[in-house]
XYZ file of C-alpha atoms in Angstrom:
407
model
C -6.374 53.576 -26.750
C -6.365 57.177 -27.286
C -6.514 57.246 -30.919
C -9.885 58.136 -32.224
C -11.844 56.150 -34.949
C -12.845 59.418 -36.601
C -10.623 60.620 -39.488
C -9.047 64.235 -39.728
C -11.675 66.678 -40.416
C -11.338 67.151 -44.283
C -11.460 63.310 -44.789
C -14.084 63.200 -42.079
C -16.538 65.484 -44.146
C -15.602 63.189 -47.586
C -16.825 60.004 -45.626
C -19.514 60.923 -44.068
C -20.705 62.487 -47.334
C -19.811 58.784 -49.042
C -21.964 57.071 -46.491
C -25.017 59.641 -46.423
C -24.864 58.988 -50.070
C -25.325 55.397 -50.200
C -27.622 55.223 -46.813
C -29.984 57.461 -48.091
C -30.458 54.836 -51.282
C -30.772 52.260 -49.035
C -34.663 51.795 -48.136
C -35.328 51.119 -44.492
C -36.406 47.684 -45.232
C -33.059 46.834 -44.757
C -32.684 45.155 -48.400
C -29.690 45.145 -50.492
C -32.430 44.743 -53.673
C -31.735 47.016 -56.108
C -28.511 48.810 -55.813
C -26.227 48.129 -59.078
C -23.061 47.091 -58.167
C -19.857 48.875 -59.938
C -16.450 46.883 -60.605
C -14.603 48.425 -58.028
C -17.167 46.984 -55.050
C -17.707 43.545 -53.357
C -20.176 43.119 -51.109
C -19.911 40.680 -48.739
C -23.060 38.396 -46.858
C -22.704 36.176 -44.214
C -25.280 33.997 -42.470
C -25.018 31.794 -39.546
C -27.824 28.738 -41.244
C -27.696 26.420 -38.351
C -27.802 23.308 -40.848
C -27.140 22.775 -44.494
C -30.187 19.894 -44.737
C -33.487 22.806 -45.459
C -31.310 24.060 -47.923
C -30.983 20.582 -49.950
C -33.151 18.926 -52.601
C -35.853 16.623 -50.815
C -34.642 13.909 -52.305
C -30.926 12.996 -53.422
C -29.342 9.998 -55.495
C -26.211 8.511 -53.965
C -23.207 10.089 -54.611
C -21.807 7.008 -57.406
C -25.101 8.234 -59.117
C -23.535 12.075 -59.555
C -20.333 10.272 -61.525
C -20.414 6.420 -62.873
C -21.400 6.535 -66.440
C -24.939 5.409 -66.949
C -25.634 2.897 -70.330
C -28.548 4.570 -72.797
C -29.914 2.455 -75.468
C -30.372 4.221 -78.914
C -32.167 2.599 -82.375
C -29.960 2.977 -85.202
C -30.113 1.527 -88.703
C -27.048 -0.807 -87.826
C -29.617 -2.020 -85.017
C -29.226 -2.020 -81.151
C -26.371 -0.454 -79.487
C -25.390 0.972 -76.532
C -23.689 4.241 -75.365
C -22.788 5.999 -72.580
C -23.446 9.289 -71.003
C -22.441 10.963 -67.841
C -26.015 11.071 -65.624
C -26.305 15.014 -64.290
C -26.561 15.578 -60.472
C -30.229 15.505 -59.268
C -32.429 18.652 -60.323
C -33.954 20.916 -57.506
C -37.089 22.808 -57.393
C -36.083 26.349 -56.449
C -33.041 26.035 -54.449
C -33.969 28.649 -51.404
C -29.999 29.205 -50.968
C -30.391 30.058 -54.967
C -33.139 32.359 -54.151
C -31.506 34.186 -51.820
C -28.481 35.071 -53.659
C -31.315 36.038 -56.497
C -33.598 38.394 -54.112
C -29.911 40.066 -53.020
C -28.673 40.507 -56.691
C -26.610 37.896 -56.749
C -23.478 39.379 -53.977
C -19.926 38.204 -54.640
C -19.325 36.798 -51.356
C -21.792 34.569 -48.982
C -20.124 33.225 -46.050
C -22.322 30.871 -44.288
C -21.436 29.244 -40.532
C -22.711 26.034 -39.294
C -22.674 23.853 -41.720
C -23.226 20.632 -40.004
C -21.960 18.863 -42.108
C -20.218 15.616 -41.142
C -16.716 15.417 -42.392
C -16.332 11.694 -44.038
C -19.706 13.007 -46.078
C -18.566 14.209 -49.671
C -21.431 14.131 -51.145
C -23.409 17.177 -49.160
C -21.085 19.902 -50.492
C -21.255 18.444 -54.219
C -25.265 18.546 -53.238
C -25.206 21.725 -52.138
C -23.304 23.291 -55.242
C -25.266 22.000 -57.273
C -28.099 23.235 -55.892
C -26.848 26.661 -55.635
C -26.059 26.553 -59.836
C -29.145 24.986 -60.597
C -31.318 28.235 -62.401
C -34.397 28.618 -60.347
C -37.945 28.635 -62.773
C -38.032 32.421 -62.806
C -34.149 31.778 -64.973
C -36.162 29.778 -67.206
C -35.292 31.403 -70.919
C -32.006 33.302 -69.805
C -28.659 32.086 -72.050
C -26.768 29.758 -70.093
C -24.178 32.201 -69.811
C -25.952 34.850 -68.511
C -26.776 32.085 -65.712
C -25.095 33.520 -61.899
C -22.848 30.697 -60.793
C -20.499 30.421 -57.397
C -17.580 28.078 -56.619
C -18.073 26.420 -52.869
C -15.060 26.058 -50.284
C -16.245 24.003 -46.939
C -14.063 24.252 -43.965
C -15.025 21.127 -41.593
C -14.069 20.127 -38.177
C -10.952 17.473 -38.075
C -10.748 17.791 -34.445
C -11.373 13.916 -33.281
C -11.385 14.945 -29.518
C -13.488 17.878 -29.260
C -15.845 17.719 -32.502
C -17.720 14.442 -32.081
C -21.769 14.968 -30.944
C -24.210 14.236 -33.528
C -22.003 12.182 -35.823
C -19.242 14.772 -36.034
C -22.113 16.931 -37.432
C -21.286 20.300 -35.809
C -19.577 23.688 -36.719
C -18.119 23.960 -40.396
C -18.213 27.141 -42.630
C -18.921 27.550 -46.036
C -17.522 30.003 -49.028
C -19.312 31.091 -51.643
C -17.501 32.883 -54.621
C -19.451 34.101 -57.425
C -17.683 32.544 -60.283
C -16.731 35.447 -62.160
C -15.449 38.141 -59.530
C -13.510 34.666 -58.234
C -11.571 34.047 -61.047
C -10.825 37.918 -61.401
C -10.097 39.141 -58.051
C -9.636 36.092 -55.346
C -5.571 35.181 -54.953
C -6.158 32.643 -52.471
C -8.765 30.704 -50.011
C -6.935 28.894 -46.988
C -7.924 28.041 -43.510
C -6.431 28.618 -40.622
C -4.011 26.459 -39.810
C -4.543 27.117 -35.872
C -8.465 25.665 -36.008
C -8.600 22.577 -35.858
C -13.081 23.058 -35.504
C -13.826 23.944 -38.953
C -14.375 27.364 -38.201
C -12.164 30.256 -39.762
C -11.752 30.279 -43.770
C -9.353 33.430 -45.060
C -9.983 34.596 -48.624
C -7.590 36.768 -49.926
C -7.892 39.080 -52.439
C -5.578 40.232 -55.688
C -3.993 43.453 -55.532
C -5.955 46.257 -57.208
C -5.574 49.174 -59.084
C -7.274 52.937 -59.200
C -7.766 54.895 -62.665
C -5.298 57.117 -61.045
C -2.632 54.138 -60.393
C -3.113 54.261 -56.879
C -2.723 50.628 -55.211
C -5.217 50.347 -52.482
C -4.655 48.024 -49.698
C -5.861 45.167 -50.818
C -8.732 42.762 -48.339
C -8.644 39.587 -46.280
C -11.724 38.379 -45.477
C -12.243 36.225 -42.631
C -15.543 33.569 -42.216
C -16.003 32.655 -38.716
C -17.906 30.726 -36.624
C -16.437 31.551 -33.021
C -16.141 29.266 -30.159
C -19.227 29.715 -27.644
C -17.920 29.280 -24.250
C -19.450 26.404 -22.138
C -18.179 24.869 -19.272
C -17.809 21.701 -20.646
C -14.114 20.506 -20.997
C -11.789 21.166 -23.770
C -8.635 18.716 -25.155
C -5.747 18.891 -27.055
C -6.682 17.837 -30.369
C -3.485 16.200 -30.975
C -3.342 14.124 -27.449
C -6.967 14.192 -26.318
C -5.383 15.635 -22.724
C -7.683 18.073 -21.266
C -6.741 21.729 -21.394
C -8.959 23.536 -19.090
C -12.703 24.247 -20.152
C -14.188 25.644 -23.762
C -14.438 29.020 -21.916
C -10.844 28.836 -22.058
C -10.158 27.785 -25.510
C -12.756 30.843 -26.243
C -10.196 32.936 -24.731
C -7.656 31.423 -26.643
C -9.889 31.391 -30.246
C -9.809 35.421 -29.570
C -6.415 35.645 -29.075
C -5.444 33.363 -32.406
C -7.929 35.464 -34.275
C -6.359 38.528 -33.210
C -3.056 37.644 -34.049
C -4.192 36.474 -37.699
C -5.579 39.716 -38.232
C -2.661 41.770 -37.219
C -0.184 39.209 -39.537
C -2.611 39.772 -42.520
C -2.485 43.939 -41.300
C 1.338 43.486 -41.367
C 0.927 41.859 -44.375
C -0.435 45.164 -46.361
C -4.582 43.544 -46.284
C -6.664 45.547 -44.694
C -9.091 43.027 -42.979
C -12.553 41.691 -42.681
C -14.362 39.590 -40.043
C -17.359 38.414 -40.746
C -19.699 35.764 -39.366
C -21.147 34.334 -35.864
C -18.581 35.746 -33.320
C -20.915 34.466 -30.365
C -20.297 37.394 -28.395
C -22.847 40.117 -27.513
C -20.475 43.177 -26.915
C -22.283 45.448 -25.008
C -25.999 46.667 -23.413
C -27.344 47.808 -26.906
C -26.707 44.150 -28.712
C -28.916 41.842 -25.853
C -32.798 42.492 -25.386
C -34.141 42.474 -23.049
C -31.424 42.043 -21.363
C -27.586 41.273 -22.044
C -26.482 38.111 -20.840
C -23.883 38.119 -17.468
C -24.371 34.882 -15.601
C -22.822 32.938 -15.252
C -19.826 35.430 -14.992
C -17.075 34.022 -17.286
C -19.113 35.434 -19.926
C -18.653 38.783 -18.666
C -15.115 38.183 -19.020
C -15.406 36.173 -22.401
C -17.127 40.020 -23.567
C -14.494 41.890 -22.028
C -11.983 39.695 -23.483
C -13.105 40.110 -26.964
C -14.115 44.275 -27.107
C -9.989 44.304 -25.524
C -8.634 42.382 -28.436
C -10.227 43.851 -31.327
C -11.962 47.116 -30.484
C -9.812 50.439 -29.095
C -11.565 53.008 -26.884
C -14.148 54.883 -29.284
C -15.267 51.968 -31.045
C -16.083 50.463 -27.625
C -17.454 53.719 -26.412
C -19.421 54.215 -29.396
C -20.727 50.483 -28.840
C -21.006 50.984 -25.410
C -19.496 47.615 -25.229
C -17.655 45.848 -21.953
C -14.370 45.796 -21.804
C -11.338 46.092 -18.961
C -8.647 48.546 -18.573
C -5.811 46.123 -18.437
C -5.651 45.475 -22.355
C -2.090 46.144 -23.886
C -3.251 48.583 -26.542
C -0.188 47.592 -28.830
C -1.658 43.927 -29.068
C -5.735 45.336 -30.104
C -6.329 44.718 -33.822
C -8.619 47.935 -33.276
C -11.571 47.028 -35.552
C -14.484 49.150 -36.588
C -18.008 47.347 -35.653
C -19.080 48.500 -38.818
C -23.185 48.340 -38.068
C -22.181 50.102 -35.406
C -19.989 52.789 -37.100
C -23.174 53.395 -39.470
C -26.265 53.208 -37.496
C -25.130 54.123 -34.308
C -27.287 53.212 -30.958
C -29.816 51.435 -33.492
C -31.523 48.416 -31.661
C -31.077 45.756 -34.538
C -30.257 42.021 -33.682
C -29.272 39.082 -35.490
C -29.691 36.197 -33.106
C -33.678 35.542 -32.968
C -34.618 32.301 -31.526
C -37.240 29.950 -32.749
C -39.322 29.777 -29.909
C -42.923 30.363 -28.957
C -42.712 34.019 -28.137
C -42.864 37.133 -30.774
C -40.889 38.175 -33.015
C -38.234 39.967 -30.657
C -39.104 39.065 -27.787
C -35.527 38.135 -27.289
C -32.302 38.495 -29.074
C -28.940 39.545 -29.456
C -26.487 40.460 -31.805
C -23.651 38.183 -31.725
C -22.974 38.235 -35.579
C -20.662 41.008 -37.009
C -18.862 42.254 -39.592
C -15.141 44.088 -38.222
C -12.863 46.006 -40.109
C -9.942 47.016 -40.105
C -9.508 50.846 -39.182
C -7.668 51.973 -41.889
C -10.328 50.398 -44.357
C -12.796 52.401 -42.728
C -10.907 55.968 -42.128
C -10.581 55.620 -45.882
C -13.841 55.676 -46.976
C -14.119 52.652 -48.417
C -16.692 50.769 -46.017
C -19.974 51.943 -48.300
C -22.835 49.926 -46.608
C -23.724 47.886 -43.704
C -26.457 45.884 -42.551
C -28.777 43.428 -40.827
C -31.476 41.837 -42.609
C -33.546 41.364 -39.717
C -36.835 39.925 -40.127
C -39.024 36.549 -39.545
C -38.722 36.004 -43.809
C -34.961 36.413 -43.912
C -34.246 34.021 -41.045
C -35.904 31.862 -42.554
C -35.164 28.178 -41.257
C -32.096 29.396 -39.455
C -32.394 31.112 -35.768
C -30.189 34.451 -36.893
C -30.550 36.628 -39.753
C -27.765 37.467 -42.497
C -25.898 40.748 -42.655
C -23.806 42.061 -45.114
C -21.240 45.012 -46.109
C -20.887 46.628 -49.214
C -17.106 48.062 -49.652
C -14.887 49.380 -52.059
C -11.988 47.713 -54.277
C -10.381 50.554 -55.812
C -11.412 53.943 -57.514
């Protein structure tokens, strides 16, 4: 496309000044520690946690236990008798999903991808939740309702053909609202009716208002966990008749996405993707080198940079694309990491593996926005928290974007 990603030159200088502003406040150890949030922000943190299970109590009761009333004897001077008492969910010893949201100031918004969760198991996500309320010891002493609490939406597979290894526990994304910018700002929370994987949850957000009266666009923010393309066969979820390979239902994943985005554009959102999008987009985001073999995945990259990027964001990312793309039918996303730190070498994909820290990675998680949000100003911060500590059990990092309601 030959519209740039730049705004006009008066605007130009008024962003740039924004985002100096907030970088230079923003210490290079890439944490979002510190930084006191205003009502007109969100930020927003996903994490790809490859498994749910490090992130549960050790122990758990069975899920009757979290609900059937439990009998209590008490002495009283009319003698023995017996009353009943709803028995609380199992306590946790510093939830480490708790203590993240803690160390990060407690963001608005975690989106977390691969869940593995099995979906006949209703008792993991009540597990979770819990977990994730329960006041860590350093809470101890707080009023309960000073306490930080979220509300959890799970989004898992129902595909019976093409989601059944490990006891249908694959895929599945989960939403984290903190309770209190929820219930002020957060209109709906659907998912996509097209995925059928557990892997695309849409949160959309209230209108808002400026001082002024101004009505900004308001945000859609999409949690993904993309399709990685294998050449292992895909079927029609409905008929179990095969439809080609998983390469091509990749292909076909981008091209739903896109179309989503551009409805919730034509909608008045302006829109956010955020989460494991399993595609590397160009030579700066795979060390030490970028993977092309076997080929399709050159084309799965080129595929993905045509449907979402235009020309300067994929120049700027020096990502792989063709020149047959229909620029009428490109959501034309910012790579916001990208739009911020330029050429930076920062990954999010680390492997656990023998080798250091490094050694090899990619960037295959991302946060996209929509070009309008950004030409406006109101993409503040972006990030990777890229280090051994913040991976912790997983095998990529989180990232996360700071932007702006209204004001």
């Amino acid at each position: 496309m030959d519209r740039g990603i730049s705004p006009p030159p008066l605007k130009r200088q008024r962003v740039q000044s924004t985002l100096q502003e907030n970088l230079s406040s923003q210490p290079r150890s890439q944490s979002s520690v510190g930084h006191g949030l205003g009502p007109t922000s969100v930020r927003v943190f996903t994490w790809n946690i490859n498994g749910i299970q490090p992130f549960l109590p050790a122990s758990t009761l069975p899920i009757t236990s979290f609900f059937k009333p439990v009998g209590q004897h008490s002495k009283s001077g009319l003698g023995n008798t017996t009353t009943t008492k709803e028995k609380s969910l199992p306590d946790t010893v510093g939830s480490p999903l708790r203590a993240f949201l803690q160390r990060h100031c407690w963001p608005e918004i975690l989106f977390l991808q691969e869940l593995k969760i099995s979906p006949s198991d209703s008792k993991t996500p009540a597990t979770l939740l819990h977990a994730v309320n329960s006041p860590l010891p350093s809470e101890n002493g707080q009023d309960l309702a000073q306490k930080t609490r979220y509300k959890l939406d799970f989004n898992l597979p129902r595909d019976k053909h093409n989601a059944r290894g490990f006891g249908g526990k694959l895929y599945g994304v989960g939403t984290l609202l903190r309770e209190d910018f929820a219930s002020r700002h957060v209109a709906t929370v659907r998912h996509a009716s097209w995925d059928h994987e557990g892997r695309v949850t849409i949160v959309e957000l209230g209108q808002e208002q400026t001082k002024g009266g101004d009505r900004p666009r308001p945000l859609a923010l999409i949690n993904i966990y993309a399709v990685n393309g294998t050449s292992a066969p895909y079927r029609s979820p409905d008929t179990g008749r095969a439809l080609g390979t998983r390469h091509d239902h990749k292909l076909r994943v981008h091209e739903r996405l896109r179309d989503e985005c551009l409805g919730l554009e034509g909608r008045g959102f302006d829109v956010v993707i955020a989460g494991d999008l399993n595609v590397a987009r160009g030579r700066l985001d795979g060390w030490p080198n970028l993977r092309t073999y076997p080929q399709q995945h050159c084309l799965n990259r080129a595929d993905f940079n045509n449907k979402f990027f235009g020309d300067e964001d994929n120049a700027r990312s020096e990502a792989s694309s063709s020149n047959n793309s229909d620029s009428s039918t490109t959501f034309d996303g910012v790579d916001a990491f990208r739009a911020i730190w330029g050429n930076e070498l920062r990954y999010t994909y680390h492997p656990r593996s023998g080798d250091e820290w490094g050694a090899s990675c990619d960037r295959v998680d991302l946060i996209i926005v929509s070009k309008s949000l950004f030409d406006s100003g109101r993409v503040l911060q972006a990030d990777i928290l890229d280090s051994p500590q913040e991976r912790g059990t997983s095998d990529h990092v989180p990232l996360w974007v700071k932007l702006r309601l209204c004001g």
